[in-house]
mmCIF file with all atom_site columns, C-alpha atoms in Angstrom:
data_model
loop_
_atom_site.group_PDB
_atom_site.id
_atom_site.type_symbol
_atom_site.label_atom_id
_atom_site.label_alt_id
_atom_site.label_comp_id
_atom_site.label_asym_id
_atom_site.label_entity_id
_atom_site.label_seq_id
_atom_site.pdbx_PDB_ins_code
_atom_site.Cartn_x
_atom_site.Cartn_y
_atom_site.Cartn_z
_atom_site.occupancy
_atom_site.B_iso_or_equiv
_atom_site.pdbx_formal_charge
_atom_site.auth_seq_id
_atom_site.auth_comp_id
_atom_site.auth_asym_id
_atom_site.auth_atom_id
_atom_site.pdbx_PDB_model_num
ATOM 1   C CA . MET A 1 1   ? -35.051 -7.127  -0.229  1.00 82.00 ? 143 MET A CA 1
ATOM 2   C CA . LEU A 1 2   ? -32.246 -6.966  2.345   1.00 86.00 ? 144 LEU A CA 1
ATOM 3   C CA . ARG A 1 3   ? -34.315 -8.831  4.928   1.00 92.00 ? 145 ARG A CA 1
ATOM 4   C CA . ARG A 1 4   ? -34.857 -11.663 2.461   1.00 93.00 ? 146 ARG A CA 1
ATOM 5   C CA . ALA A 1 5   ? -31.219 -11.584 1.333   1.00 93.00 ? 147 ALA A CA 1
ATOM 6   C CA . PHE A 1 6   ? -29.960 -12.039 4.890   1.00 92.00 ? 148 PHE A CA 1
ATOM 7   C CA . ALA A 1 7   ? -32.656 -14.613 5.696   1.00 92.00 ? 149 ALA A CA 1
ATOM 8   C CA . VAL A 1 8   ? -31.886 -16.774 2.658   1.00 93.00 ? 150 VAL A CA 1
ATOM 9   C CA . THR A 1 9   ? -28.177 -16.550 3.510   1.00 93.00 ? 151 THR A CA 1
ATOM 10  C CA . PHE A 1 10  ? -28.336 -17.211 7.255   1.00 94.00 ? 152 PHE A CA 1
ATOM 11  C CA . ALA A 1 11  ? -31.600 -19.196 7.664   1.00 93.00 ? 153 ALA A CA 1
ATOM 12  C CA . PRO A 1 12  ? -32.117 -20.755 4.238   1.00 93.00 ? 154 PRO A CA 1
ATOM 13  C CA . ARG A 1 13  ? -34.510 -23.579 5.181   1.00 93.00 ? 155 ARG A CA 1
ATOM 14  C CA . ARG A 1 14  ? -36.984 -21.266 6.853   1.00 95.00 ? 156 ARG A CA 1
ATOM 15  C CA . GLU A 1 15  ? -36.731 -18.665 4.091   1.00 95.00 ? 157 GLU A CA 1
ATOM 16  C CA . TRP A 1 16  ? -37.076 -21.224 1.295   1.00 94.00 ? 158 TRP A CA 1
ATOM 17  C CA . ALA A 1 17  ? -40.325 -22.417 2.861   1.00 95.00 ? 159 ALA A CA 1
ATOM 18  C CA . ALA A 1 18  ? -41.638 -18.833 2.686   1.00 95.00 ? 160 ALA A CA 1
ATOM 19  C CA . ILE A 1 19  ? -40.404 -18.408 -0.910  1.00 96.00 ? 161 ILE A CA 1
ATOM 20  C CA . ALA A 1 20  ? -42.046 -21.692 -1.961  1.00 95.00 ? 162 ALA A CA 1
ATOM 21  C CA . ARG A 1 21  ? -45.376 -20.540 -0.489  1.00 94.00 ? 163 ARG A CA 1
ATOM 22  C CA . GLU A 1 22  ? -45.135 -17.167 -2.234  1.00 94.00 ? 164 GLU A CA 1
ATOM 23  C CA . GLN A 1 23  ? -44.127 -18.496 -5.673  1.00 92.00 ? 165 GLN A CA 1
ATOM 24  C CA . PRO A 1 24  ? -42.663 -15.091 -6.647  1.00 94.00 ? 166 PRO A CA 1
ATOM 25  C CA . ALA A 1 25  ? -42.950 -13.904 -10.243 1.00 95.00 ? 167 ALA A CA 1
ATOM 26  C CA . PRO A 1 26  ? -39.670 -14.247 -12.182 1.00 95.00 ? 168 PRO A CA 1
ATOM 27  C CA . LEU A 1 27  ? -39.625 -10.595 -13.298 1.00 96.00 ? 169 LEU A CA 1
ATOM 28  C CA . GLY A 1 28  ? -40.251 -9.490  -9.728  1.00 95.00 ? 170 GLY A CA 1
ATOM 29  C CA . VAL A 1 29  ? -37.312 -11.594 -8.559  1.00 96.00 ? 171 VAL A CA 1
ATOM 30  C CA . LEU A 1 30  ? -35.160 -10.118 -11.331 1.00 97.00 ? 172 LEU A CA 1
ATOM 31  C CA . PHE A 1 31  ? -36.004 -6.474  -10.623 1.00 97.00 ? 173 PHE A CA 1
ATOM 32  C CA . ARG A 1 32  ? -36.355 -6.582  -6.824  1.00 96.00 ? 174 ARG A CA 1
ATOM 33  C CA . HIS A 1 33  ? -33.635 -9.085  -5.921  1.00 97.00 ? 175 HIS A CA 1
ATOM 34  C CA . VAL A 1 34  ? -31.199 -10.024 -8.690  1.00 97.00 ? 176 VAL A CA 1
ATOM 35  C CA . MET A 1 35  ? -30.507 -6.620  -10.214 1.00 97.00 ? 177 MET A CA 1
ATOM 36  C CA . PRO A 1 36  ? -30.020 -4.708  -6.942  1.00 97.00 ? 178 PRO A CA 1
ATOM 37  C CA . LEU A 1 37  ? -27.866 -7.393  -5.300  1.00 97.00 ? 179 LEU A CA 1
ATOM 38  C CA . ALA A 1 38  ? -25.795 -8.056  -8.430  1.00 97.00 ? 180 ALA A CA 1
ATOM 39  C CA . ALA A 1 39  ? -24.772 -4.412  -8.181  1.00 97.00 ? 181 ALA A CA 1
ATOM 40  C CA . VAL A 1 40  ? -23.008 -5.010  -4.834  1.00 96.00 ? 182 VAL A CA 1
ATOM 41  C CA . PRO A 1 41  ? -19.933 -6.852  -6.175  1.00 94.00 ? 183 PRO A CA 1
ATOM 42  C CA . ALA A 1 42  ? -19.886 -4.733  -9.343  1.00 95.00 ? 184 ALA A CA 1
ATOM 43  C CA . ILE A 1 43  ? -19.777 -1.445  -7.408  1.00 96.00 ? 185 ILE A CA 1
ATOM 44  C CA . ALA A 1 44  ? -17.310 -2.840  -4.870  1.00 94.00 ? 186 ALA A CA 1
ATOM 45  C CA . TRP A 1 45  ? -15.044 -4.032  -7.695  1.00 90.00 ? 187 TRP A CA 1
ATOM 46  C CA . MET A 1 46  ? -15.103 -0.588  -9.332  1.00 93.00 ? 188 MET A CA 1
ATOM 47  C CA . ILE A 1 47  ? -14.310 1.134   -6.040  1.00 92.00 ? 189 ILE A CA 1
ATOM 48  C CA . GLY A 1 48  ? -11.520 -1.341  -5.348  1.00 89.00 ? 190 GLY A CA 1
ATOM 49  C CA . LEU A 1 49  ? -9.979  -0.843  -8.777  1.00 87.00 ? 191 LEU A CA 1
ATOM 50  C CA . ALA A 1 50  ? -10.156 2.937   -8.411  1.00 88.00 ? 192 ALA A CA 1
ATOM 51  C CA . VAL A 1 51  ? -8.660  2.992   -4.903  1.00 86.00 ? 193 VAL A CA 1
ATOM 52  C CA . PHE A 1 52  ? -6.236  0.057   -4.889  1.00 80.00 ? 194 PHE A CA 1
ATOM 53  C CA . GLY A 1 53  ? -5.740  -0.783  -8.553  1.00 77.00 ? 195 GLY A CA 1
ATOM 54  C CA . LEU A 1 54  ? -4.936  -4.349  -9.441  1.00 70.00 ? 196 LEU A CA 1
ATOM 55  C CA . ASP A 1 55  ? -2.978  -5.255  -6.323  1.00 61.00 ? 197 ASP A CA 1
ATOM 56  C CA . LEU A 1 56  ? -2.768  -8.909  -7.325  1.00 55.00 ? 198 LEU A CA 1
ATOM 57  C CA . VAL A 1 57  ? 0.778   -8.433  -8.573  1.00 51.00 ? 199 VAL A CA 1
ATOM 58  C CA . VAL A 1 58  ? 4.151   -9.887  -7.777  1.00 53.00 ? 200 VAL A CA 1
ATOM 59  C CA . PRO A 1 59  ? 5.823   -8.194  -4.790  1.00 58.00 ? 201 PRO A CA 1
ATOM 60  C CA . GLY A 1 60  ? 8.147   -5.460  -5.945  1.00 61.00 ? 202 GLY A CA 1
ATOM 61  C CA . GLU A 1 61  ? 6.216   -4.888  -9.174  1.00 62.00 ? 203 GLU A CA 1
ATOM 62  C CA . PRO A 1 62  ? 4.295   -1.642  -9.624  1.00 61.00 ? 204 PRO A CA 1
ATOM 63  C CA . ILE A 1 63  ? 0.547   -1.767  -8.997  1.00 66.00 ? 205 ILE A CA 1
ATOM 64  C CA . ALA A 1 64  ? -1.503  -1.544  -12.197 1.00 70.00 ? 206 ALA A CA 1
ATOM 65  C CA . ARG A 1 65  ? -3.962  1.354   -12.028 1.00 76.00 ? 207 ARG A CA 1
ATOM 66  C CA . PRO A 1 66  ? -6.733  1.084   -14.623 1.00 82.00 ? 208 PRO A CA 1
ATOM 67  C CA . GLY A 1 67  ? -8.285  4.231   -16.030 1.00 87.00 ? 209 GLY A CA 1
ATOM 68  C CA . PRO A 1 68  ? -11.905 5.324   -15.528 1.00 90.00 ? 210 PRO A CA 1
ATOM 69  C CA . ALA A 1 69  ? -13.138 3.672   -18.734 1.00 91.00 ? 211 ALA A CA 1
ATOM 70  C CA . ALA A 1 70  ? -11.539 0.352   -17.782 1.00 88.00 ? 212 ALA A CA 1
ATOM 71  C CA . ILE A 1 71  ? -13.001 0.579   -14.274 1.00 91.00 ? 213 ILE A CA 1
ATOM 72  C CA . LEU A 1 72  ? -16.494 1.263   -15.611 1.00 93.00 ? 214 LEU A CA 1
ATOM 73  C CA . ARG A 1 73  ? -16.148 -1.573  -18.096 1.00 90.00 ? 215 ARG A CA 1
ATOM 74  C CA . ALA A 1 74  ? -15.018 -3.962  -15.332 1.00 89.00 ? 216 ALA A CA 1
ATOM 75  C CA . GLY A 1 75  ? -18.033 -3.013  -13.226 1.00 93.00 ? 217 GLY A CA 1
ATOM 76  C CA . LEU A 1 76  ? -20.418 -3.444  -16.129 1.00 94.00 ? 218 LEU A CA 1
ATOM 77  C CA . VAL A 1 77  ? -18.953 -6.834  -17.067 1.00 91.00 ? 219 VAL A CA 1
ATOM 78  C CA . THR A 1 78  ? -19.171 -7.946  -13.429 1.00 91.00 ? 220 THR A CA 1
ATOM 79  C CA . TYR A 1 79  ? -22.796 -6.799  -13.155 1.00 96.00 ? 221 TYR A CA 1
ATOM 80  C CA . LEU A 1 80  ? -24.026 -8.271  -16.435 1.00 93.00 ? 222 LEU A CA 1
ATOM 81  C CA . GLY A 1 81  ? -21.972 -11.430 -15.951 1.00 92.00 ? 223 GLY A CA 1
ATOM 82  C CA . SER A 1 82  ? -23.562 -11.946 -12.561 1.00 94.00 ? 224 SER A CA 1
ATOM 83  C CA . ILE A 1 83  ? -27.066 -11.650 -13.974 1.00 96.00 ? 225 ILE A CA 1
ATOM 84  C CA . LEU A 1 84  ? -26.190 -13.892 -16.937 1.00 93.00 ? 226 LEU A CA 1
ATOM 85  C CA . SER A 1 85  ? -24.778 -16.486 -14.535 1.00 94.00 ? 227 SER A CA 1
ATOM 86  C CA . VAL A 1 86  ? -28.103 -16.648 -12.709 1.00 96.00 ? 228 VAL A CA 1
ATOM 87  C CA . ALA A 1 87  ? -29.921 -17.180 -16.011 1.00 95.00 ? 229 ALA A CA 1
ATOM 88  C CA . LEU A 1 88  ? -27.455 -19.878 -17.090 1.00 94.00 ? 230 LEU A CA 1
ATOM 89  C CA . LEU A 1 89  ? -27.698 -21.628 -13.724 1.00 96.00 ? 231 LEU A CA 1
ATOM 90  C CA . ALA A 1 90  ? -31.496 -21.523 -13.899 1.00 96.00 ? 232 ALA A CA 1
ATOM 91  C CA . GLY A 1 91  ? -31.276 -23.158 -17.322 1.00 95.00 ? 233 GLY A CA 1
ATOM 92  C CA . ALA A 1 92  ? -28.962 -25.823 -15.918 1.00 95.00 ? 234 ALA A CA 1
ATOM 93  C CA . PHE A 1 93  ? -31.330 -26.522 -13.005 1.00 95.00 ? 235 PHE A CA 1
ATOM 94  C CA . ALA A 1 94  ? -34.240 -26.876 -15.433 1.00 95.00 ? 236 ALA A CA 1
ATOM 95  C CA . LEU A 1 95  ? -32.275 -29.119 -17.817 1.00 94.00 ? 237 LEU A CA 1
ATOM 96  C CA . VAL A 1 96  ? -31.139 -31.454 -15.052 1.00 93.00 ? 238 VAL A CA 1
ATOM 97  C CA . ALA A 1 97  ? -34.600 -31.853 -13.476 1.00 93.00 ? 239 ALA A CA 1
ATOM 98  C CA . PRO A 1 98  ? -35.764 -34.887 -15.498 1.00 92.00 ? 240 PRO A CA 1
ATOM 99  C CA . MET A 1 99  ? -32.625 -36.790 -14.481 1.00 92.00 ? 241 MET A CA 1
ATOM 100 C CA . TYR A 1 100 ? -34.002 -36.731 -10.941 1.00 89.00 ? 242 TYR A CA 1
ATOM 101 C CA . GLY A 1 101 ? -37.592 -37.613 -11.745 1.00 87.00 ? 243 GLY A CA 1
ATOM 102 C CA . THR A 1 102 ? -38.971 -34.102 -11.490 1.00 89.00 ? 244 THR A CA 1
ATOM 103 C CA . ARG A 1 103 ? -40.539 -31.936 -14.145 1.00 89.00 ? 245 ARG A CA 1
ATOM 104 C CA . ARG A 1 104 ? -38.761 -29.027 -15.764 1.00 92.00 ? 246 ARG A CA 1
ATOM 105 C CA . ASP A 1 105 ? -39.877 -26.016 -13.778 1.00 92.00 ? 247 ASP A CA 1
ATOM 106 C CA . TRP A 1 106 ? -38.343 -22.903 -15.317 1.00 95.00 ? 248 TRP A CA 1
ATOM 107 C CA . ARG A 1 107 ? -39.957 -20.620 -12.757 1.00 95.00 ? 249 ARG A CA 1
ATOM 108 C CA . GLY A 1 108 ? -38.677 -22.706 -9.852  1.00 95.00 ? 250 GLY A CA 1
ATOM 109 C CA . ALA A 1 109 ? -35.247 -23.014 -11.453 1.00 96.00 ? 251 ALA A CA 1
ATOM 110 C CA . TRP A 1 110 ? -35.021 -19.223 -11.838 1.00 97.00 ? 252 TRP A CA 1
ATOM 111 C CA . THR A 1 111 ? -36.138 -18.725 -8.241  1.00 97.00 ? 253 THR A CA 1
ATOM 112 C CA . VAL A 1 112 ? -33.539 -21.163 -6.864  1.00 96.00 ? 254 VAL A CA 1
ATOM 113 C CA . ALA A 1 113 ? -30.734 -19.720 -8.990  1.00 97.00 ? 255 ALA A CA 1
ATOM 114 C CA . ALA A 1 114 ? -31.647 -16.117 -8.144  1.00 97.00 ? 256 ALA A CA 1
ATOM 115 C CA . TYR A 1 115 ? -32.105 -16.433 -4.397  1.00 97.00 ? 257 TYR A CA 1
ATOM 116 C CA . GLY A 1 116 ? -29.401 -19.084 -4.029  1.00 96.00 ? 258 GLY A CA 1
ATOM 117 C CA . THR A 1 117 ? -26.724 -16.761 -5.395  1.00 96.00 ? 259 THR A CA 1
ATOM 118 C CA . THR A 1 118 ? -27.393 -14.212 -2.648  1.00 96.00 ? 260 THR A CA 1
ATOM 119 C CA . PRO A 1 119 ? -24.421 -15.164 -0.391  1.00 95.00 ? 261 PRO A CA 1
ATOM 120 C CA . VAL A 1 120 ? -21.951 -14.354 -3.184  1.00 94.00 ? 262 VAL A CA 1
ATOM 121 C CA . TRP A 1 121 ? -23.582 -10.995 -3.840  1.00 94.00 ? 263 TRP A CA 1
ATOM 122 C CA . LEU A 1 122 ? -23.564 -10.019 -0.166  1.00 94.00 ? 264 LEU A CA 1
ATOM 123 C CA . LEU A 1 123 ? -19.934 -11.027 0.328   1.00 93.00 ? 265 LEU A CA 1
ATOM 124 C CA . GLY A 1 124 ? -19.146 -9.338  -2.992  1.00 91.00 ? 266 GLY A CA 1
ATOM 125 C CA . ALA A 1 125 ? -18.711 -6.165  -0.941  1.00 90.00 ? 267 ALA A CA 1
ATOM 126 C CA . VAL A 1 126 ? -15.201 -7.427  -0.055  1.00 88.00 ? 268 VAL A CA 1
ATOM 127 C CA . LEU A 1 127 ? -14.178 -6.751  -3.655  1.00 84.00 ? 269 LEU A CA 1
ATOM 128 C CA . VAL A 1 128 ? -13.453 -3.205  -2.513  1.00 86.00 ? 270 VAL A CA 1
ATOM 129 C CA . LYS A 1 129 ? -10.059 -4.765  -1.827  1.00 83.00 ? 271 LYS A CA 1
ATOM 130 C CA . PRO A 1 130 ? -9.452  -6.784  -5.042  1.00 70.00 ? 272 PRO A CA 1
ATOM 131 C CA . MET A 1 131 ? -7.041  -9.152  -3.304  1.00 73.00 ? 273 MET A CA 1
ATOM 132 C CA . LEU A 1 132 ? -9.963  -10.421 -1.167  1.00 78.00 ? 274 LEU A CA 1
ATOM 133 C CA . VAL A 1 133 ? -11.599 -12.068 -4.186  1.00 78.00 ? 275 VAL A CA 1
ATOM 134 C CA . VAL A 1 134 ? -10.415 -15.382 -2.687  1.00 81.00 ? 276 VAL A CA 1
ATOM 135 C CA . ALA A 1 135 ? -12.865 -14.868 0.207   1.00 83.00 ? 277 ALA A CA 1
ATOM 136 C CA . LEU A 1 136 ? -15.686 -15.443 -2.260  1.00 83.00 ? 278 LEU A CA 1
ATOM 137 C CA . VAL A 1 137 ? -14.800 -19.141 -2.343  1.00 86.00 ? 279 VAL A CA 1
ATOM 138 C CA . ALA A 1 138 ? -16.490 -19.566 1.050   1.00 87.00 ? 280 ALA A CA 1
ATOM 139 C CA . ALA A 1 139 ? -19.575 -17.775 -0.250  1.00 90.00 ? 281 ALA A CA 1
ATOM 140 C CA . LEU A 1 140 ? -19.644 -20.027 -3.317  1.00 89.00 ? 282 LEU A CA 1
ATOM 141 C CA . LEU A 1 141 ? -19.602 -23.091 -1.092  1.00 90.00 ? 283 LEU A CA 1
ATOM 142 C CA . HIS A 1 142 ? -22.418 -21.646 0.972   1.00 92.00 ? 284 HIS A CA 1
ATOM 143 C CA . CYS A 1 143 ? -24.372 -21.004 -2.240  1.00 92.00 ? 285 CYS A CA 1
ATOM 144 C CA . ALA A 1 144 ? -24.244 -24.750 -2.972  1.00 93.00 ? 286 ALA A CA 1
ATOM 145 C CA . TYR A 1 145 ? -25.946 -25.365 0.378   1.00 93.00 ? 287 TYR A CA 1
ATOM 146 C CA . VAL A 1 146 ? -28.543 -22.661 -0.296  1.00 95.00 ? 288 VAL A CA 1
ATOM 147 C CA . TYR A 1 147 ? -29.234 -24.102 -3.783  1.00 95.00 ? 289 TYR A CA 1
ATOM 148 C CA . HIS A 1 148 ? -29.610 -27.538 -2.174  1.00 93.00 ? 290 HIS A CA 1
ATOM 149 C CA . ASP A 1 149 ? -32.259 -26.279 0.242   1.00 94.00 ? 291 ASP A CA 1
ATOM 150 C CA . GLY A 1 150 ? -33.955 -24.286 -2.519  1.00 94.00 ? 292 GLY A CA 1
ATOM 151 C CA . LEU A 1 151 ? -34.256 -27.239 -4.876  1.00 94.00 ? 293 LEU A CA 1
ATOM 152 C CA . ARG A 1 152 ? -35.845 -29.304 -2.127  1.00 93.00 ? 294 ARG A CA 1
ATOM 153 C CA . ALA A 1 153 ? -38.218 -26.538 -1.007  1.00 93.00 ? 295 ALA A CA 1
ATOM 154 C CA . MET A 1 154 ? -39.326 -25.801 -4.570  1.00 93.00 ? 296 MET A CA 1
ATOM 155 C CA . GLY A 1 155 ? -40.044 -29.512 -5.165  1.00 90.00 ? 297 GLY A CA 1
ATOM 156 C CA . MET A 1 156 ? -37.305 -29.863 -7.766  1.00 91.00 ? 298 MET A CA 1
ATOM 157 C CA . ALA A 1 157 ? -35.219 -32.477 -5.904  1.00 90.00 ? 299 ALA A CA 1
ATOM 158 C CA . ARG A 1 158 ? -36.138 -35.391 -3.689  1.00 83.00 ? 300 ARG A CA 1
ATOM 159 C CA . GLY A 1 159 ? -34.330 -36.727 -0.658  1.00 75.00 ? 301 GLY A CA 1
ATOM 160 C CA . GLY A 1 160 ? -30.611 -37.133 -1.142  1.00 87.00 ? 302 GLY A CA 1
ATOM 161 C CA . ASP A 1 161 ? -30.658 -36.119 -4.824  1.00 90.00 ? 303 ASP A CA 1
ATOM 162 C CA . ALA A 1 162 ? -30.135 -32.409 -4.175  1.00 89.00 ? 304 ALA A CA 1
ATOM 163 C CA . PRO A 1 163 ? -26.321 -32.412 -3.647  1.00 91.00 ? 305 PRO A CA 1
ATOM 164 C CA . GLU A 1 164 ? -25.671 -34.279 -6.896  1.00 92.00 ? 306 GLU A CA 1
ATOM 165 C CA . TYR A 1 165 ? -28.286 -32.152 -8.698  1.00 92.00 ? 307 TYR A CA 1
ATOM 166 C CA . VAL A 1 166 ? -26.502 -28.965 -7.566  1.00 92.00 ? 308 VAL A CA 1
ATOM 167 C CA . ALA A 1 167 ? -23.087 -30.339 -8.540  1.00 92.00 ? 309 ALA A CA 1
ATOM 168 C CA . ILE A 1 168 ? -24.205 -31.260 -12.062 1.00 93.00 ? 310 ILE A CA 1
ATOM 169 C CA . ALA A 1 169 ? -25.960 -27.917 -12.565 1.00 93.00 ? 311 ALA A CA 1
ATOM 170 C CA . VAL A 1 170 ? -22.867 -26.014 -11.379 1.00 91.00 ? 312 VAL A CA 1
ATOM 171 C CA . VAL A 1 171 ? -20.638 -27.986 -13.761 1.00 93.00 ? 313 VAL A CA 1
ATOM 172 C CA . LEU A 1 172 ? -23.048 -27.091 -16.593 1.00 92.00 ? 314 LEU A CA 1
ATOM 173 C CA . LEU A 1 173 ? -22.922 -23.450 -15.458 1.00 92.00 ? 315 LEU A CA 1
ATOM 174 C CA . LEU A 1 174 ? -19.116 -23.470 -15.523 1.00 90.00 ? 316 LEU A CA 1
ATOM 175 C CA . ALA A 1 175 ? -19.100 -24.975 -19.016 1.00 91.00 ? 317 ALA A CA 1
ATOM 176 C CA . ALA A 1 176 ? -21.684 -22.481 -20.306 1.00 89.00 ? 318 ALA A CA 1
ATOM 177 C CA . SER A 1 177 ? -19.865 -19.551 -18.652 1.00 86.00 ? 319 SER A CA 1
ATOM 178 C CA . THR A 1 178 ? -16.563 -20.635 -20.167 1.00 87.00 ? 320 THR A CA 1
ATOM 179 C CA . LEU A 1 179 ? -18.138 -20.876 -23.617 1.00 86.00 ? 321 LEU A CA 1
ATOM 180 C CA . ALA A 1 180 ? -19.892 -17.502 -23.226 1.00 81.00 ? 322 ALA A CA 1
ATOM 181 C CA . GLY A 1 181 ? -16.695 -15.854 -21.976 1.00 80.00 ? 323 GLY A CA 1
ATOM 182 C CA . GLY A 1 182 ? -14.693 -17.351 -24.825 1.00 81.00 ? 324 GLY A CA 1
ATOM 183 C CA . LEU A 1 183 ? -17.235 -16.154 -27.366 1.00 81.00 ? 325 LEU A CA 1
ATOM 184 C CA . LEU A 1 184 ? -17.358 -12.647 -25.896 1.00 74.00 ? 326 LEU A CA 1
ATOM 185 C CA . GLY A 1 185 ? -13.560 -12.562 -25.753 1.00 78.00 ? 327 GLY A CA 1
ATOM 186 C CA . THR A 1 186 ? -13.330 -13.623 -29.380 1.00 81.00 ? 328 THR A CA 1
ATOM 187 C CA . LEU A 1 187 ? -15.773 -10.879 -30.327 1.00 78.00 ? 329 LEU A CA 1
ATOM 188 C CA . GLY A 1 188 ? -13.659 -8.364  -28.424 1.00 75.00 ? 330 GLY A CA 1
ATOM 189 C CA . VAL A 1 189 ? -16.341 -7.593  -25.837 1.00 68.00 ? 331 VAL A CA 1
ATOM 190 C CA . LEU A 1 190 ? -14.197 -8.725  -22.888 1.00 64.00 ? 332 LEU A CA 1
#
């Protein structure tokens, strides 16, 4: 798992070719890649909250220190939200496919979303220091490149369509995540 995670992050074209040949089973990708790697930022976030508290405060203000239940809840929300985001992004990739003259390939969409999110999960370790959450912006940008290569390798995008395809799918992901977060917030889950 770690070998593939680093390969898809640092040599995505070569690794996507191997993934496309393998055609991994979606449940295998979920259990052997998504679930273990989604735990990285969740665990780091819990450690960071326990050690540093919420240090994203105004200078001179006391640092907010959440209790154990709040820390566990934050980790669980981070973990489940990460997995849900992959599922929502996969749905967006599949929905957008016909706009670019390709068939809806749910398996391929799941594979691209799951492996393409790897850079964020690996860099999620920086959440041990909550203030470093801004560093994840670079990882998110790199994810767009990895998604781009994945869509092309999995035959879901042709030529120069991949950047626009990724952009539209990410906008759909943001909209779906906002709606899901709003709904969960309204229900008192978040």
